[in-house]
mmCIF file of C-alpha atoms and ligand atoms in Angstrom:
data_model
loop_
_atom_site.group_PDB
_atom_site.id
_atom_site.type_symbol
_atom_site.label_atom_id
_atom_site.label_comp_id
_atom_site.label_asym_id
_atom_site.label_seq_id
_atom_site.Cartn_x
_atom_site.Cartn_y
_atom_site.Cartn_z
ATOM 1 C CA UNK A 185 -9.028 -19.731 11.317
ATOM 2 C CA UNK A 186 -10.218 -16.223 12.261
ATOM 3 C CA UNK A 187 -8.503 -13.537 10.198
ATOM 4 C CA UNK A 188 -8.599 -9.964 11.466
ATOM 5 C CA UNK A 189 -7.809 -7.398 8.757
ATOM 6 C CA UNK A 190 -6.880 -3.975 10.128
ATOM 7 C CA UNK A 191 -7.418 -1.175 7.619
ATOM 8 C CA UNK A 192 -10.115 -3.357 6.041
ATOM 9 C CA UNK A 193 -11.994 -0.324 4.653
ATOM 10 C CA UNK A 194 -9.044 1.084 2.672
ATOM 11 C CA UNK A 195 -7.650 0.512 -0.818
ATOM 12 C CA UNK A 196 -5.936 -2.812 -0.086
ATOM 13 C CA UNK A 197 -8.423 -3.967 2.573
ATOM 14 C CA UNK A 198 -11.376 -3.510 0.185
ATOM 15 C CA UNK A 199 -9.619 -5.526 -2.527
ATOM 16 C CA UNK A 200 -8.937 -8.376 -0.085
ATOM 17 C CA UNK A 201 -12.554 -8.237 1.165
ATOM 18 C CA UNK A 202 -13.948 -8.485 -2.393
ATOM 19 C CA UNK A 203 -11.591 -11.383 -3.183
ATOM 20 C CA UNK A 204 -12.551 -13.298 -0.029
ATOM 21 C CA UNK A 205 -16.276 -12.639 -0.497
ATOM 22 C CA UNK A 206 -16.162 -14.011 -4.033
ATOM 23 C CA UNK A 207 -14.042 -17.083 -3.038
ATOM 24 C CA UNK A 208 -15.138 -18.056 0.497
ATOM 25 C CA UNK A 209 -13.229 -20.948 2.087
ATOM 26 C CA UNK A 210 -14.972 -23.201 4.588
ATOM 27 C CA UNK A 211 -13.488 -22.929 8.083
ATOM 28 C CA UNK A 212 -12.171 -19.381 7.543
ATOM 29 C CA UNK A 213 -13.854 -16.377 9.136
ATOM 30 C CA UNK A 214 -12.645 -12.945 8.007
ATOM 31 C CA UNK A 215 -13.269 -9.704 9.940
ATOM 32 C CA UNK A 216 -12.567 -6.407 8.142
ATOM 33 C CA UNK A 217 -11.983 -3.433 10.459
ATOM 34 C CA UNK A 218 -12.036 0.310 9.960
ATOM 35 C CA UNK A 219 -11.112 3.189 12.259
ATOM 36 C CA UNK A 220 -14.758 3.176 13.416
ATOM 37 C CA UNK A 221 -14.097 -0.139 15.229
ATOM 38 C CA UNK A 222 -11.151 1.202 17.235
ATOM 39 C CA UNK A 223 -8.395 3.763 17.156
ATOM 40 C CA UNK A 224 -5.398 1.474 16.782
ATOM 41 C CA UNK A 225 -3.092 4.227 18.087
ATOM 42 C CA UNK A 226 -4.650 3.450 21.485
ATOM 43 C CA UNK A 227 -3.456 0.208 23.084
ATOM 44 C CA UNK A 228 -6.506 -0.379 25.324
ATOM 45 C CA UNK A 229 -8.897 -0.045 22.361
ATOM 46 C CA UNK A 230 -6.684 -2.334 20.287
ATOM 47 C CA UNK A 231 -6.518 -5.017 22.976
ATOM 48 C CA UNK A 232 -10.301 -4.912 23.487
ATOM 49 C CA UNK A 233 -10.792 -5.494 19.778
ATOM 50 C CA UNK A 234 -8.510 -8.531 19.862
ATOM 51 C CA UNK A 235 -10.285 -9.889 22.965
ATOM 52 C CA UNK A 236 -13.622 -9.457 21.175
ATOM 53 C CA UNK A 237 -12.706 -11.143 17.879
ATOM 54 C CA UNK A 238 -10.086 -13.662 19.147
ATOM 55 C CA UNK A 239 -8.152 -13.771 15.830
ATOM 56 C CA UNK A 240 -5.833 -16.636 14.967
ATOM 57 C CA UNK A 241 -4.348 -14.610 12.066
ATOM 58 C CA UNK A 242 -3.909 -10.879 11.427
ATOM 59 C CA UNK A 243 -3.351 -8.923 8.211
ATOM 60 C CA UNK A 244 -2.216 -5.523 9.436
ATOM 61 C CA UNK A 245 -2.925 -2.841 6.817
ATOM 62 C CA UNK A 246 -4.100 0.078 8.966
ATOM 63 C CA UNK A 247 -1.771 3.026 8.622
ATOM 64 C CA UNK A 248 -1.591 6.726 8.056
ATOM 65 C CA UNK A 249 -1.032 6.648 4.279
ATOM 66 C CA UNK A 250 -0.498 9.496 1.824
ATOM 67 C CA UNK A 251 1.235 10.667 -1.326
ATOM 68 C CA UNK A 252 4.457 12.628 -1.696
ATOM 69 C CA UNK A 253 2.999 16.056 -0.862
ATOM 70 C CA UNK A 254 1.106 14.880 2.247
ATOM 71 C CA UNK A 255 4.238 13.129 3.517
ATOM 72 C CA UNK A 256 6.410 16.214 2.967
ATOM 73 C CA UNK A 257 4.155 18.359 5.180
ATOM 74 C CA UNK A 258 3.295 15.773 7.884
ATOM 75 C CA UNK A 259 6.432 13.752 8.657
ATOM 76 C CA UNK A 260 5.830 13.886 12.426
ATOM 77 C CA UNK A 261 2.219 12.661 12.165
ATOM 78 C CA UNK A 262 3.217 9.818 9.835
ATOM 79 C CA UNK A 263 6.019 8.797 12.203
ATOM 80 C CA UNK A 264 3.999 8.863 15.428
ATOM 81 C CA UNK A 265 0.717 7.331 14.325
ATOM 82 C CA UNK A 266 2.317 4.531 12.328
ATOM 83 C CA UNK A 267 4.782 3.677 15.092
ATOM 84 C CA UNK A 268 1.927 3.575 17.644
ATOM 85 C CA UNK A 269 -0.410 1.482 15.452
ATOM 86 C CA UNK A 270 2.300 -1.026 14.555
ATOM 87 C CA UNK A 271 3.531 -1.457 18.131
ATOM 88 C CA UNK A 272 -0.045 -1.881 19.392
ATOM 89 C CA UNK A 273 -1.007 -4.477 16.762
ATOM 90 C CA UNK A 274 2.103 -6.593 17.294
ATOM 91 C CA UNK A 275 1.886 -6.437 21.098
ATOM 92 C CA UNK A 276 -1.871 -7.274 21.125
ATOM 93 C CA UNK A 277 -1.164 -10.142 18.686
ATOM 94 C CA UNK A 278 1.538 -11.440 21.048
ATOM 95 C CA UNK A 279 -0.658 -11.116 24.157
ATOM 96 C CA UNK A 280 -3.597 -12.823 22.436
ATOM 97 C CA UNK A 281 -1.395 -15.627 21.029
ATOM 98 C CA UNK A 282 -2.147 -14.896 17.347
ATOM 99 C CA UNK A 283 -0.379 -17.574 15.295
ATOM 100 C CA UNK A 284 0.580 -15.390 12.313
ATOM 101 C CA UNK A 285 0.697 -11.650 11.525
ATOM 102 C CA UNK A 286 1.393 -10.200 8.073
ATOM 103 C CA UNK A 287 2.151 -6.464 8.196
ATOM 104 C CA UNK A 288 2.799 -4.052 5.364
ATOM 105 C CA UNK A 289 5.894 -2.013 4.521
ATOM 106 C CA UNK A 290 6.396 -0.177 1.196
ATOM 107 C CA UNK A 291 9.169 0.116 -1.388
ATOM 108 C CA UNK A 292 9.384 3.829 -0.488
ATOM 109 C CA UNK A 293 10.923 2.937 2.907
ATOM 110 C CA UNK A 294 14.146 1.621 1.320
ATOM 111 C CA UNK A 295 17.321 3.753 1.425
ATOM 112 C CA UNK A 296 17.382 6.632 -1.036
ATOM 113 C CA UNK A 297 20.989 6.004 -2.057
ATOM 114 C CA UNK A 298 21.100 2.346 -2.934
ATOM 115 C CA UNK A 299 22.103 -0.054 -5.689
ATOM 116 C CA UNK A 300 19.371 -1.239 -8.073
ATOM 117 C CA UNK A 301 17.363 -3.356 -8.202
ATOM 118 C CA UNK A 302 16.382 -3.104 -4.533
ATOM 119 C CA UNK A 303 16.072 -6.418 -2.681
ATOM 120 C CA UNK A 304 14.513 -7.354 0.661
ATOM 121 C CA UNK A 305 17.737 -7.319 2.707
ATOM 122 C CA UNK A 306 18.417 -3.612 1.924
ATOM 123 C CA UNK A 307 15.668 -2.169 4.187
ATOM 124 C CA UNK A 308 18.057 -0.794 6.842
ATOM 125 C CA UNK A 309 21.114 0.031 4.706
ATOM 126 C CA UNK A 310 20.858 3.848 4.781
ATOM 127 C CA UNK A 311 18.547 6.840 5.300
ATOM 128 C CA UNK A 312 15.239 6.924 3.386
ATOM 129 C CA UNK A 313 14.353 9.762 0.981
ATOM 130 C CA UNK A 314 13.941 12.954 3.090
ATOM 131 C CA UNK A 315 10.403 13.585 1.758
ATOM 132 C CA UNK A 316 8.898 10.684 3.747
ATOM 133 C CA UNK A 317 11.377 9.883 6.516
ATOM 134 C CA UNK A 318 8.650 9.823 9.212
ATOM 135 C CA UNK A 319 6.581 7.141 7.441
ATOM 136 C CA UNK A 320 9.699 5.230 6.380
ATOM 137 C CA UNK A 321 11.371 4.918 9.774
ATOM 138 C CA UNK A 322 8.055 3.955 11.426
ATOM 139 C CA UNK A 323 7.483 1.253 8.790
ATOM 140 C CA UNK A 324 11.060 -0.060 9.019
ATOM 141 C CA UNK A 325 10.524 -0.695 12.753
ATOM 142 C CA UNK A 326 7.908 -3.345 11.865
ATOM 143 C CA UNK A 327 10.749 -5.429 10.445
ATOM 144 C CA UNK A 328 12.836 -4.871 13.604
ATOM 145 C CA UNK A 329 9.871 -5.840 15.811
ATOM 146 C CA UNK A 330 9.061 -8.936 13.717
ATOM 147 C CA UNK A 331 12.597 -10.258 14.191
ATOM 148 C CA UNK A 332 12.626 -9.418 17.907
ATOM 149 C CA UNK A 333 9.221 -11.055 18.605
ATOM 150 C CA UNK A 334 10.426 -14.115 16.719
ATOM 151 C CA UNK A 335 13.801 -14.301 18.461
ATOM 152 C CA UNK A 336 12.478 -13.712 21.989
ATOM 153 C CA UNK A 337 9.058 -15.409 21.812
ATOM 154 C CA UNK A 338 8.995 -17.553 18.650
ATOM 155 C CA UNK A 339 6.187 -15.459 17.071
ATOM 156 C CA UNK A 340 5.474 -15.857 13.349
ATOM 157 C CA UNK A 341 5.234 -12.165 12.497
ATOM 158 C CA UNK A 342 6.279 -11.201 8.954
ATOM 159 C CA UNK A 343 5.795 -8.364 6.452
ATOM 160 C CA UNK A 344 5.272 -7.706 2.767
ATOM 161 C CA UNK A 345 6.794 -4.784 0.827
ATOM 162 C CA UNK A 346 4.475 -3.618 -1.987
ATOM 163 C CA UNK A 347 5.421 -1.089 -4.657
ATOM 164 C CA UNK A 348 2.970 1.801 -5.385
ATOM 165 C CA UNK A 349 -0.626 0.521 -5.251
ATOM 166 C CA UNK A 350 -3.779 1.797 -6.984
ATOM 167 C CA UNK A 351 -7.329 0.623 -7.666
ATOM 168 C CA UNK A 352 -10.981 1.066 -6.632
ATOM 169 C CA UNK A 353 -11.608 2.459 -3.109
ATOM 170 C CA UNK A 354 -8.327 4.413 -3.153
ATOM 171 C CA UNK A 355 -8.025 7.822 -1.512
ATOM 172 C CA UNK A 356 -8.793 10.203 -4.422
ATOM 173 C CA UNK A 357 -8.431 13.414 -2.385
ATOM 174 C CA UNK A 358 -5.797 15.359 -4.364
ATOM 175 C CA UNK A 359 -4.454 17.063 -1.206
ATOM 176 C CA UNK A 360 -3.397 13.780 0.406
ATOM 177 C CA UNK A 361 -3.526 11.110 -2.317
ATOM 178 C CA UNK A 362 -0.870 9.188 -4.183
ATOM 179 C CA UNK A 363 -0.150 10.077 -7.797
ATOM 180 C CA UNK A 364 -2.620 7.810 -9.672
ATOM 181 C CA UNK A 365 -5.792 8.626 -7.687
ATOM 182 C CA UNK A 366 -4.695 12.293 -7.506
ATOM 183 C CA UNK A 367 -4.336 12.478 -11.297
ATOM 184 C CA UNK A 368 -7.673 10.665 -11.783
ATOM 185 C CA UNK A 369 -9.542 13.059 -9.492
ATOM 186 C CA UNK A 370 -8.052 16.179 -11.049
ATOM 187 C CA UNK A 371 -8.476 14.928 -14.621
ATOM 188 C CA UNK A 372 -12.116 14.022 -13.954
ATOM 189 C CA UNK A 373 -12.717 17.617 -12.791
ATOM 190 C CA UNK A 374 -10.750 19.067 -15.733
ATOM 191 C CA UNK A 375 -12.958 17.097 -18.149
ATOM 192 C CA UNK A 376 -16.158 18.203 -16.349
ATOM 193 C CA UNK A 377 -15.000 21.827 -16.678
ATOM 194 C CA UNK A 378 -14.008 21.471 -20.348
ATOM 195 C CA UNK A 379 -10.317 22.153 -19.575
ATOM 196 C CA UNK A 380 -8.023 22.105 -22.624
ATOM 197 C CA UNK A 381 -4.858 21.360 -20.668
ATOM 198 C CA UNK A 382 -4.041 19.298 -17.597
ATOM 199 C CA UNK A 383 -1.207 19.865 -15.118
ATOM 200 C CA UNK A 384 0.914 16.978 -13.838
ATOM 201 C CA UNK A 385 2.999 17.853 -10.743
ATOM 202 C CA UNK A 386 6.774 17.722 -11.178
ATOM 203 C CA UNK A 387 8.803 16.850 -14.280
ATOM 204 C CA UNK A 388 6.992 13.577 -15.075
ATOM 205 C CA UNK A 389 10.413 11.876 -15.258
ATOM 206 C CA UNK A 390 10.483 9.883 -11.966
ATOM 207 C CA UNK A 391 10.025 6.129 -12.365
ATOM 208 C CA UNK A 392 7.547 3.962 -10.448
ATOM 209 C CA UNK A 393 6.330 0.355 -10.339
ATOM 210 C CA UNK A 394 2.545 0.227 -9.878
ATOM 211 C CA UNK A 395 0.609 -2.827 -8.675
ATOM 212 C CA UNK A 396 -3.171 -3.175 -9.062
ATOM 213 C CA UNK A 397 -4.864 -3.606 -5.663
ATOM 214 C CA UNK A 398 -6.695 -6.720 -6.943
ATOM 215 C CA UNK A 399 -3.378 -8.411 -7.805
ATOM 216 C CA UNK A 400 -1.911 -7.408 -4.461
ATOM 217 C CA UNK A 401 -4.961 -8.890 -2.689
ATOM 218 C CA UNK A 402 -4.296 -12.296 -4.292
ATOM 219 C CA UNK A 403 -0.647 -12.121 -3.229
ATOM 220 C CA UNK A 404 -1.523 -11.038 0.319
ATOM 221 C CA UNK A 405 -3.801 -14.047 0.776
ATOM 222 C CA UNK A 406 -1.063 -16.321 -0.595
ATOM 223 C CA UNK A 407 1.411 -14.858 1.937
ATOM 224 C CA UNK A 408 -1.062 -15.413 4.775
ATOM 225 C CA UNK A 409 -1.717 -19.027 3.836
ATOM 226 C CA UNK A 410 1.657 -20.188 2.465
ATOM 227 C CA UNK A 411 4.654 -17.925 3.204
ATOM 228 C CA UNK A 412 6.616 -19.186 6.213
ATOM 229 C CA UNK A 413 9.553 -16.744 6.518
ATOM 230 C CA UNK A 414 9.951 -13.941 9.085
ATOM 231 C CA UNK A 415 12.038 -12.006 6.531
ATOM 232 C CA UNK A 416 9.874 -9.704 4.412
ATOM 233 C CA UNK A 417 8.980 -10.276 0.750
ATOM 234 C CA UNK A 418 8.681 -7.605 -1.969
ATOM 235 C CA UNK A 419 5.294 -7.747 -3.767
ATOM 236 C CA UNK A 420 5.880 -5.812 -6.962
ATOM 237 C CA UNK A 421 5.375 -6.016 -10.697
ATOM 238 C CA UNK A 422 8.457 -6.855 -12.764
ATOM 239 C CA UNK A 423 11.313 -4.359 -13.183
ATOM 240 C CA UNK A 424 10.459 -4.198 -16.898
ATOM 241 C CA UNK A 425 7.010 -2.830 -15.954
ATOM 242 C CA UNK A 426 8.481 0.279 -14.328
ATOM 243 C CA UNK A 427 7.146 3.442 -16.029
ATOM 244 C CA UNK A 428 7.552 7.214 -15.806
ATOM 245 C CA UNK A 429 4.978 9.457 -14.130
ATOM 246 C CA UNK A 430 4.458 10.916 -17.637
ATOM 247 C CA UNK A 431 3.533 7.413 -18.955
ATOM 248 C CA UNK A 432 1.130 6.970 -16.038
ATOM 249 C CA UNK A 433 -0.551 10.333 -16.767
ATOM 250 C CA UNK A 434 -0.864 9.462 -20.484
ATOM 251 C CA UNK A 435 -2.431 6.075 -19.654
ATOM 252 C CA UNK A 436 -4.962 7.758 -17.359
ATOM 253 C CA UNK A 437 -5.764 10.367 -20.045
ATOM 254 C CA UNK A 438 -6.325 7.585 -22.559
ATOM 255 C CA UNK A 439 -8.628 5.699 -20.133
ATOM 256 C CA UNK A 440 -10.706 8.884 -19.736
ATOM 257 C CA UNK A 441 -10.558 9.579 -23.489
ATOM 258 C CA UNK A 442 -9.020 12.968 -22.608
ATOM 259 C CA UNK A 443 -7.201 14.611 -25.511
ATOM 260 C CA UNK A 444 -6.072 17.880 -23.937
ATOM 261 C CA UNK A 445 -2.421 18.820 -23.505
ATOM 262 C CA UNK A 446 -0.442 17.464 -20.526
ATOM 263 C CA UNK A 447 1.615 20.234 -18.887
ATOM 264 C CA UNK A 448 4.380 19.488 -16.330
ATOM 265 C CA UNK A 449 4.703 21.874 -13.371
ATOM 266 C CA UNK A 450 8.413 21.600 -12.575
ATOM 267 C CA UNK A 451 8.025 23.987 -9.619
ATOM 268 C CA UNK A 452 6.427 21.024 -7.770
ATOM 269 C CA UNK A 453 8.525 18.283 -6.136
ATOM 270 C CA UNK A 454 9.512 15.110 -8.008
ATOM 271 C CA UNK A 455 10.253 13.147 -4.811
ATOM 272 C CA UNK A 456 12.385 10.021 -5.061
ATOM 273 C CA UNK A 457 13.621 9.566 -8.640
ATOM 274 C CA UNK A 458 13.148 5.813 -8.565
ATOM 275 C CA UNK A 459 12.853 2.877 -6.179
ATOM 276 C CA UNK A 460 13.182 0.001 -8.663
ATOM 277 C CA UNK A 461 12.516 -3.184 -6.714
ATOM 278 C CA UNK A 462 13.250 -6.793 -7.641
ATOM 279 C CA UNK A 463 10.410 -9.293 -7.371
ATOM 280 C CA UNK A 464 12.926 -12.131 -7.745
ATOM 281 C CA UNK A 465 12.018 -13.661 -4.372
ATOM 282 C CA UNK A 466 8.299 -13.585 -5.221
ATOM 283 C CA UNK A 467 9.008 -15.086 -8.657
ATOM 284 C CA UNK A 468 10.887 -17.989 -7.014
ATOM 285 C CA UNK A 469 7.797 -18.820 -4.954
ATOM 286 C CA UNK A 470 5.162 -17.962 -7.604
ATOM 287 C CA UNK A 471 6.824 -18.167 -11.042
ATOM 288 C CA UNK A 472 3.502 -18.196 -12.908
ATOM 289 C CA UNK A 473 1.765 -15.277 -11.177
ATOM 290 C CA UNK A 474 0.082 -13.069 -13.809
ATOM 291 C CA UNK A 475 -0.221 -9.344 -13.103
ATOM 292 C CA UNK A 476 -3.110 -7.434 -14.671
ATOM 293 C CA UNK A 477 -1.720 -5.275 -17.526
ATOM 294 C CA UNK A 478 -1.320 -1.654 -16.340
ATOM 295 C CA UNK A 479 -3.594 -0.176 -19.046
ATOM 296 C CA UNK A 480 -6.406 -2.596 -18.185
ATOM 297 C CA UNK A 481 -6.076 -1.952 -14.446
ATOM 298 C CA UNK A 482 -6.095 1.835 -15.001
ATOM 299 C CA UNK A 483 -9.172 1.576 -17.242
ATOM 300 C CA UNK A 484 -11.029 -0.534 -14.649
ATOM 301 C CA UNK A 485 -10.112 1.970 -11.927
ATOM 302 C CA UNK A 486 -11.186 4.988 -14.019
ATOM 303 C CA UNK A 487 -14.504 3.254 -14.828
ATOM 304 C CA UNK A 488 -15.007 2.453 -11.118
ATOM 305 C CA UNK A 489 -14.185 6.057 -10.204
ATOM 306 C CA UNK A 490 -16.646 7.506 -12.725
ATOM 307 C CA UNK A 491 -19.400 5.195 -11.429
ATOM 308 C CA UNK A 492 -18.628 5.853 -7.764
ATOM 309 C CA UNK A 493 -17.553 9.495 -7.921
ATOM 310 C CA UNK A 494 -20.132 10.669 -5.387
ATOM 311 C CA UNK A 495 -19.250 8.100 -2.714
ATOM 312 C CA UNK A 496 -15.504 7.731 -3.383
ATOM 313 C CA UNK A 497 -12.979 9.236 -0.958
ATOM 314 C CA UNK A 498 -12.551 12.599 -2.624
HETATM 315 P P1 LIG B 216 -5.846 3.482 2.906
HETATM 316 O O1 LIG B 216 -6.684 3.226 1.726
HETATM 317 O O2 LIG B 216 -5.486 4.894 3.261
HETATM 318 O O3 LIG B 216 -6.545 2.804 4.167
HETATM 319 C C1 LIG B 216 -6.034 3.001 5.456
HETATM 320 C C2 LIG B 216 -6.825 2.112 6.385
HETATM 321 O O4 LIG B 216 -6.301 2.268 7.710
HETATM 322 C C3 LIG B 216 -8.316 2.475 6.458
HETATM 323 O O5 LIG B 216 -9.044 1.283 6.608
HETATM 324 C C4 LIG B 216 -8.394 3.315 7.734
HETATM 325 O O6 LIG B 216 -9.685 3.279 8.340
HETATM 326 C C5 LIG B 216 -7.364 2.594 8.599
HETATM 327 N N1 LIG B 216 -6.832 3.438 9.679
HETATM 328 C C6 LIG B 216 -6.089 4.579 9.524
HETATM 329 N N2 LIG B 216 -5.813 5.093 10.740
HETATM 330 C C7 LIG B 216 -6.366 4.250 11.681
HETATM 331 C C8 LIG B 216 -6.425 4.253 13.088
HETATM 332 N N3 LIG B 216 -5.820 5.216 13.821
HETATM 333 N N4 LIG B 216 -7.094 3.255 13.703
HETATM 334 C C9 LIG B 216 -7.702 2.289 12.971
HETATM 335 N N5 LIG B 216 -7.662 2.212 11.631
HETATM 336 C C10 LIG B 216 -7.007 3.202 10.988
HETATM 337 O O7 LIG B 216 -4.456 2.697 2.834
HETATM 338 P P2 LIG B 216 -3.991 1.592 1.773
HETATM 339 O O8 LIG B 216 -3.449 2.329 0.601
HETATM 340 O O9 LIG B 216 -5.023 0.542 1.632
HETATM 341 O O10 LIG B 216 -2.703 0.993 2.543
HETATM 342 C C11 LIG B 216 -2.741 -0.286 3.148
HETATM 343 C C12 LIG B 216 -1.322 -0.615 3.599
HETATM 344 O O11 LIG B 216 -0.471 -0.664 2.454
HETATM 345 C C13 LIG B 216 -0.711 0.422 4.534
HETATM 346 O O12 LIG B 216 -0.032 -0.238 5.568
HETATM 347 C C14 LIG B 216 0.241 1.204 3.639
HETATM 348 O O13 LIG B 216 1.306 1.741 4.384
HETATM 349 C C15 LIG B 216 0.679 0.140 2.680
HETATM 350 N N6 LIG B 216 1.148 0.607 1.359
HETATM 351 C C16 LIG B 216 0.350 1.416 0.603
HETATM 352 C C17 LIG B 216 0.798 1.824 -0.656
HETATM 353 C C18 LIG B 216 -0.058 2.675 -1.583
HETATM 354 O O14 LIG B 216 0.414 3.036 -2.671
HETATM 355 N N7 LIG B 216 -1.307 2.970 -1.243
HETATM 356 C C19 LIG B 216 2.056 1.398 -1.129
HETATM 357 C C20 LIG B 216 2.832 0.557 -0.330
HETATM 358 C C21 LIG B 216 2.363 0.165 0.914
HETATM 359 P P3 LIG B 216 -10.870 4.301 7.856
HETATM 360 O O15 LIG B 216 -11.309 3.842 6.500
HETATM 361 O O16 LIG B 216 -11.931 4.137 8.868
HETATM 362 O O17 LIG B 216 -10.241 5.667 7.846
HETATM 363 P P1 LIG B 217 5.733 8.351 -4.016
HETATM 364 O O1 LIG B 217 5.721 7.295 -5.063
HETATM 365 O O2 LIG B 217 5.883 7.802 -2.626
HETATM 366 O O3 LIG B 217 6.739 9.424 -4.318
HETATM 367 O O4 LIG B 217 4.321 9.066 -3.959
HETATM 368 P P2 LIG B 217 3.217 9.506 -5.023
HETATM 369 O O5 LIG B 217 2.344 8.370 -5.351
HETATM 370 O O6 LIG B 217 2.575 10.706 -4.394
HETATM 371 O O7 LIG B 217 3.968 9.904 -6.375
HETATM 372 C C1 LIG B 217 4.734 11.086 -6.421
HETATM 373 C C2 LIG B 217 5.253 11.348 -7.816
HETATM 374 O O8 LIG B 217 4.171 11.654 -8.705
HETATM 375 C C3 LIG B 217 6.172 12.569 -7.820
HETATM 376 O O9 LIG B 217 7.129 12.456 -8.859
HETATM 377 C C4 LIG B 217 5.176 13.697 -8.128
HETATM 378 O O10 LIG B 217 5.828 14.849 -8.677
HETATM 379 C C5 LIG B 217 4.276 13.005 -9.169
HETATM 380 N N1 LIG B 217 2.930 13.593 -9.282
HETATM 381 C C6 LIG B 217 2.431 14.167 -10.410
HETATM 382 N N2 LIG B 217 1.190 14.619 -10.218
HETATM 383 C C7 LIG B 217 0.839 14.259 -8.942
HETATM 384 C C8 LIG B 217 -0.355 14.414 -8.172
HETATM 385 O O11 LIG B 217 -1.372 14.976 -8.620
HETATM 386 N N3 LIG B 217 -0.326 13.923 -6.906
HETATM 387 C C9 LIG B 217 0.766 13.275 -6.380
HETATM 388 N N4 LIG B 217 0.706 12.767 -5.124
HETATM 389 N N5 LIG B 217 1.918 13.136 -7.084
HETATM 390 C C10 LIG B 217 1.959 13.624 -8.347
#
């Protein structure tokens, strides 16, 4: 078994790498790629990489990824680069006879106007939220391609649908990051500068489910080894673990020991109000899976960030 992990240097890829390195399995070779190995938007480079490593399995994580504000200003870039990367990975996997590919969607690609909780079969039931339509439509096409490769060629290509992810090795650059790493970066700087108040973008009222990258890594490896369906599976914490952005900011402040005032800048966008997803399908397969409590995961991430501030993606 030779497992090629695209996007192996990112948030999720690093968590899978650390998990595999601490629990090696005989007979499995894992190769973790970054953009330095190849530009996956280019088919020739992608194919050469597959011919070099000869993978039997692929975890496809590489993507143009960003938070609400980066998506709002770069919908075309998100659409084009993700469509190109996904098409190239699936076609190279087909040409090189890879036996299984697990790609990655996101709960933010579901329709904006939908009934809750969201389930796997709702992916194509209406337009996504306008803030990230480029990313969303590109990601949805993975599901279309997976079905088509299966129907026409019998390929075992599937996808997972995680909720919002955070953890060590995230992108902490506040211009492009998601909410948790963005808040951590800005709060770290506020504390360094002795700031008495801290600004959270938007109203703080939107709801999100957050999964720790280390938990997601365990689930990803389970999907690669055990999950046999072509239909995607939502990898999310429970619906009861959904929290407001305000709660998330308070938890981060508490992990930093920051006691200043939290101020909400309602002139900034809130994005999608909620995207509450059901993990019912996951729970049927893995009823006993234990997620790391949110406060503990945030504390571990803040501690990692403080220790690695100078080398983190800032
Ligand atoms: P990330 O930390 O931003 O990492 C992105 C990875 O993709 C990096 O390894 C990067 O390589 C690689 N990459 C980007 N463009 C590339 C290109 N043109 N050619 C080759 N490699 C390229 O992303 P992540 O948060 O781990 O996301 C992993 C997957 O989860 C993605 O498919 C994303 O859509 C999905 N997802 C993420 C979230 C979230 O909250 N973060 C939520 C749901 C789903 P370099 O390190 O060399 O730049
Ligand atoms: P989303 O879950 O796909 O919408 O993306 P994000 O992870 O970027 O979360 C966006 C939500 O967090 C919105 O409600 C924003 O108003 C709120 N938010 C608050 N502060 C920040 C911040 O510093 N950065 C980001 N990206 N979002 C923030």
